[in-house]
mmCIF file of C-alpha atoms in Angstrom:
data_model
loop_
_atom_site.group_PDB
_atom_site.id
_atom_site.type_symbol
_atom_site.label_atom_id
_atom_site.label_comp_id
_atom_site.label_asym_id
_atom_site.label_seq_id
_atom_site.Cartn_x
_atom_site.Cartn_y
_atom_site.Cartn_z
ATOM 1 C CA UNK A 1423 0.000 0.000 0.000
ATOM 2 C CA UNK A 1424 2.901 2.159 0.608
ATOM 3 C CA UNK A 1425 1.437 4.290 3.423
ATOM 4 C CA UNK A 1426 3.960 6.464 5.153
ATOM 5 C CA UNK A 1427 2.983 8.164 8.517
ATOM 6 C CA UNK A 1428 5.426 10.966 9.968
ATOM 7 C CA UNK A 1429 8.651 9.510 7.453
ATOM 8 C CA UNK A 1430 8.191 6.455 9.431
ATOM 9 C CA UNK A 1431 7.521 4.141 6.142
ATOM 10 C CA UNK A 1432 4.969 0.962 6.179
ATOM 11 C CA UNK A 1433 6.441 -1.994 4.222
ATOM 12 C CA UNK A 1434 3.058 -4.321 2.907
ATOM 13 C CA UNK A 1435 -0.347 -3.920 4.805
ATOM 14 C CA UNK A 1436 1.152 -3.721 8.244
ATOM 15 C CA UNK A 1437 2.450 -2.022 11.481
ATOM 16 C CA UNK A 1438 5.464 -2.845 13.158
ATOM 17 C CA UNK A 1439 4.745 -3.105 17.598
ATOM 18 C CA UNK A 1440 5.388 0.726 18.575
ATOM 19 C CA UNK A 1441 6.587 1.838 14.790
ATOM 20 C CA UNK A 1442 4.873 5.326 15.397
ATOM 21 C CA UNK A 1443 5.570 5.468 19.200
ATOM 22 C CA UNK A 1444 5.134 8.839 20.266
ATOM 23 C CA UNK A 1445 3.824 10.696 17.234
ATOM 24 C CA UNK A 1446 1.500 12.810 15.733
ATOM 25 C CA UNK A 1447 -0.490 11.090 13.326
ATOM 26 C CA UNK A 1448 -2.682 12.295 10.802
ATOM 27 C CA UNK A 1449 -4.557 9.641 9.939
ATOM 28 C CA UNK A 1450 -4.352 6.293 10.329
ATOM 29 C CA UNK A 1451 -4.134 3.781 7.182
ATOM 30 C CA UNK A 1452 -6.569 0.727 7.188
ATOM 31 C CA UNK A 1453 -4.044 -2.184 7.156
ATOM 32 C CA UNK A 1454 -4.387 -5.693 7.877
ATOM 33 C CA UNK A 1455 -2.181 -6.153 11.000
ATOM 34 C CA UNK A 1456 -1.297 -3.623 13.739
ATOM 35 C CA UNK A 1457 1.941 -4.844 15.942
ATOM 36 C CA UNK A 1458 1.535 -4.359 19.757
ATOM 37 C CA UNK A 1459 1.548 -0.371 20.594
ATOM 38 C CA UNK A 1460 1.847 0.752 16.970
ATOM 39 C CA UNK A 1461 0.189 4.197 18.146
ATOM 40 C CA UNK A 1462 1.538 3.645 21.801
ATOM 41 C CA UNK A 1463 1.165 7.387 23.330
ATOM 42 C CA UNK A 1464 0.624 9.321 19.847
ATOM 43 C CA UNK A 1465 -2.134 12.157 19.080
ATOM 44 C CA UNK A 1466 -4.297 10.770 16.644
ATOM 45 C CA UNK A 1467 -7.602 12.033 14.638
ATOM 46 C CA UNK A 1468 -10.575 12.564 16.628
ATOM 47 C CA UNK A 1469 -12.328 9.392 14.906
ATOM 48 C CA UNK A 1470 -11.219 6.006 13.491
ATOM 49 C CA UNK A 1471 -12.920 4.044 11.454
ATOM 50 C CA UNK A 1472 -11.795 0.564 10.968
ATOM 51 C CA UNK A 1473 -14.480 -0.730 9.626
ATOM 52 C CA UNK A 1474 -13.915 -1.578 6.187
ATOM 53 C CA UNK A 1475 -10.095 -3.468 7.082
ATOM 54 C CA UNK A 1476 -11.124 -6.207 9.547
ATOM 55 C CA UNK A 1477 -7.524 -5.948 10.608
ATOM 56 C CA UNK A 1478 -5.926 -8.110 13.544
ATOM 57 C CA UNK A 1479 -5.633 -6.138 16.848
ATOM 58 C CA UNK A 1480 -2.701 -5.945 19.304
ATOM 59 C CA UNK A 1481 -2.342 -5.181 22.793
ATOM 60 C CA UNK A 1482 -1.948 -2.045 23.481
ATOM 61 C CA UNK A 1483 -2.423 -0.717 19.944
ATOM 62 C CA UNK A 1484 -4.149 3.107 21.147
ATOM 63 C CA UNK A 1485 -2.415 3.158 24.967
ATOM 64 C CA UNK A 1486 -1.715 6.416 26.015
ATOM 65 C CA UNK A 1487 -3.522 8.732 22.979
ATOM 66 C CA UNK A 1488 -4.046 11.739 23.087
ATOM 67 C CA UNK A 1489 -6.782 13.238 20.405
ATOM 68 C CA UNK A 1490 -8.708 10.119 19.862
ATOM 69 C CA UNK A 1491 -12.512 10.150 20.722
ATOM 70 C CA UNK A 1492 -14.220 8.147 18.576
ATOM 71 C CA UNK A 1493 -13.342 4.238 17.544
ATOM 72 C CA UNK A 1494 -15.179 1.837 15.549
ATOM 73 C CA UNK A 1495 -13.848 -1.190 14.776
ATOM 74 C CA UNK A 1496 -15.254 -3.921 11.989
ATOM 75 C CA UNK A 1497 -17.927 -6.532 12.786
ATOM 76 C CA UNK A 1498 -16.320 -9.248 13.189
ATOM 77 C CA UNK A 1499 -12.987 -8.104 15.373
ATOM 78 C CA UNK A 1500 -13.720 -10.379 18.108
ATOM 79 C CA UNK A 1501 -11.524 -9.961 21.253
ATOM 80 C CA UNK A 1502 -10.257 -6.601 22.222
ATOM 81 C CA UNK A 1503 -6.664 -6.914 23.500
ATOM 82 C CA UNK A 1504 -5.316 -6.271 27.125
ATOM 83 C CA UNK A 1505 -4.488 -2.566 27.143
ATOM 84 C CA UNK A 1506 -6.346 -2.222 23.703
ATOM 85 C CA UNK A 1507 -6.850 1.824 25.120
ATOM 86 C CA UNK A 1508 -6.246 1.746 27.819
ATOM 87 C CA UNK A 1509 -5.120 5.553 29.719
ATOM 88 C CA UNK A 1510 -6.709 7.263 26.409
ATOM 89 C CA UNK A 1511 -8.885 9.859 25.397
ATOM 90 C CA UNK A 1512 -11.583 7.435 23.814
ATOM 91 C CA UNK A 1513 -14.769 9.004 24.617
ATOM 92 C CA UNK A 1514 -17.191 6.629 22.083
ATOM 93 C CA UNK A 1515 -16.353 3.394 21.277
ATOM 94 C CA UNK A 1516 -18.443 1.096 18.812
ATOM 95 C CA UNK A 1517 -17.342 -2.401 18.218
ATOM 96 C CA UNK A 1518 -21.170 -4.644 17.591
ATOM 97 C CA UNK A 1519 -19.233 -8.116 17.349
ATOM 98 C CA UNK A 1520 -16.847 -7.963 19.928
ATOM 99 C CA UNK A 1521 -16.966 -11.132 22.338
ATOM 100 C CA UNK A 1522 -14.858 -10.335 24.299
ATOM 101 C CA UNK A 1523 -13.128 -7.371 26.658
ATOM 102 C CA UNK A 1524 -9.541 -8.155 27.585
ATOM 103 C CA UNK A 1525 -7.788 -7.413 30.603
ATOM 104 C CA UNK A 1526 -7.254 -3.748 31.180
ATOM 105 C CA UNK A 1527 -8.430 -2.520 28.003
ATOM 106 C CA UNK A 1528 -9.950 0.645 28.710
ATOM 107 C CA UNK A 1529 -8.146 0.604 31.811
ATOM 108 C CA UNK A 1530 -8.093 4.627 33.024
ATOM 109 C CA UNK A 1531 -10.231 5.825 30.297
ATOM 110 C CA UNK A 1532 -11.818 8.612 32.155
ATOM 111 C CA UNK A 1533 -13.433 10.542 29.173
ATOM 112 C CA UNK A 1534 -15.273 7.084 28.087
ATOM 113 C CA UNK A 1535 -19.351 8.289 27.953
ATOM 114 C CA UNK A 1536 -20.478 5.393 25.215
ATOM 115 C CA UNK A 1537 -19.880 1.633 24.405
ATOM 116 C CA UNK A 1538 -21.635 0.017 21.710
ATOM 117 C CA UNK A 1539 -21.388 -3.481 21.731
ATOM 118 C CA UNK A 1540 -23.850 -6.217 20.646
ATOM 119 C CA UNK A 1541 -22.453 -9.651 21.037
ATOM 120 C CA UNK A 1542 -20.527 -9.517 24.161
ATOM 121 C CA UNK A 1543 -20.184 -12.654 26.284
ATOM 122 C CA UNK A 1544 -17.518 -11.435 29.207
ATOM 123 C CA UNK A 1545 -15.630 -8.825 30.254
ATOM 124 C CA UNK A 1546 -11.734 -9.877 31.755
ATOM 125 C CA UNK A 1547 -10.303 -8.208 35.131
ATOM 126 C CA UNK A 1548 -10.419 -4.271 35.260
ATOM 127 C CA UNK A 1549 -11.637 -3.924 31.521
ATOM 128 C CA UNK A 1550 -13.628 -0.981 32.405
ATOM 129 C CA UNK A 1551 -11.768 0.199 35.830
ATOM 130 C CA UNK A 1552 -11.565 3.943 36.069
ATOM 131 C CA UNK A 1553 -14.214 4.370 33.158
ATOM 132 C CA UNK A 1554 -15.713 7.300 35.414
ATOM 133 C CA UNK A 1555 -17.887 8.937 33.023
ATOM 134 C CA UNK A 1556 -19.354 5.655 31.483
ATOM 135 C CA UNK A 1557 -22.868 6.575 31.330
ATOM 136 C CA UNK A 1558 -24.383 4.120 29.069
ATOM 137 C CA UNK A 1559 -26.522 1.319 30.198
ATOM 138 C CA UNK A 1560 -24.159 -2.066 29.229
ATOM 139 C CA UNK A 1561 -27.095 -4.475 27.419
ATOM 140 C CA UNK A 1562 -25.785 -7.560 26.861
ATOM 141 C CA UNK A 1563 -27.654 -9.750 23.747
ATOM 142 C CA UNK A 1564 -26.223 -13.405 24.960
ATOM 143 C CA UNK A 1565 -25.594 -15.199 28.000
ATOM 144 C CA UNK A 1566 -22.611 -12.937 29.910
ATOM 145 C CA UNK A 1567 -20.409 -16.160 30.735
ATOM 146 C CA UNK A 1568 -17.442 -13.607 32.795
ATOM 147 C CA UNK A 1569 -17.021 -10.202 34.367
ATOM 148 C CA UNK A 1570 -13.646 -10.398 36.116
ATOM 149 C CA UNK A 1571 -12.693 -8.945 39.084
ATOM 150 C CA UNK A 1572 -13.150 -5.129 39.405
ATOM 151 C CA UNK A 1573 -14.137 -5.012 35.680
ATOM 152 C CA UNK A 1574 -16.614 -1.665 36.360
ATOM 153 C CA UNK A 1575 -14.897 -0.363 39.317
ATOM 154 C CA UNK A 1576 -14.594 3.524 39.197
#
């Protein structure tokens, strides 16, 4: 694809774990793979929208952002890493096929007011800890099999 963020060059259809460390990005390219922490502490655009790249996710992929406030991801992304967000400025998040909330992953996320999710089944330890201005009712379509330990504590 030959995407190039900040001279920091992308060989293929992925990102290297913490390649733009740091940065300012403009936008961010749909690829296929993003390596653990590609945007680890980086301001990025006020919205992402995955959607249309059903591209693998990493741990930590948006920890630490700055600038980010919307995120929706593609339909069928599944799991949602440990530390997916977590300490960010994510205010909306929309992911309607994710199964699963890892460990920590919006861990700190203070400015978090909306989740939409429409499949989910559990939520790991802390997933949601420090989520202080989550607002929005949590709905759950199937049969919640795990919340882990402090998972909604504010």
């Amino acid at each position: 694809m030959g995407y190039n963020i900040e001279g920091k060059p992308l060989q293929g259809n992925s990102a290297r774990p913490f390649q733009f460390m740091n940065t300012k990005v403009a936008s961010v390219p749909p690829l296929s793979r993003y390596g653990v922490g590609a945007f680890f502490g980086c301001h990025l655009p006020t919205v992402i929208d995955l959607r249309c790249c059903n591209p693998t996710l990493s741990e930590a992929l948006f920890q630490d952002v700055t600038g980010l406030q919307e995120l929706y991801l593609p339909s069928c992304c599944g799991r949602i890493p440990s530390e997916f967000l977590s300490h960010s400025t994510i205010r909306h998040f929309e992911g309607l096929e994710t199964y699963l909330i890892g460990p920590y992953a919006f861990f700190g996320c203070s400015d978090l007011r909306t989740v939409k999710m429409g499949a989910l089944t559990g939520v790991d330890d802390y997933g949601f800890t420090g989520c202080k201005n989550l607002k929005t009712d949590v709905h759950f379509l199937y049969t919640v099999s795990y919340i882990g330990k402090h998972a909604f504590a504010s």
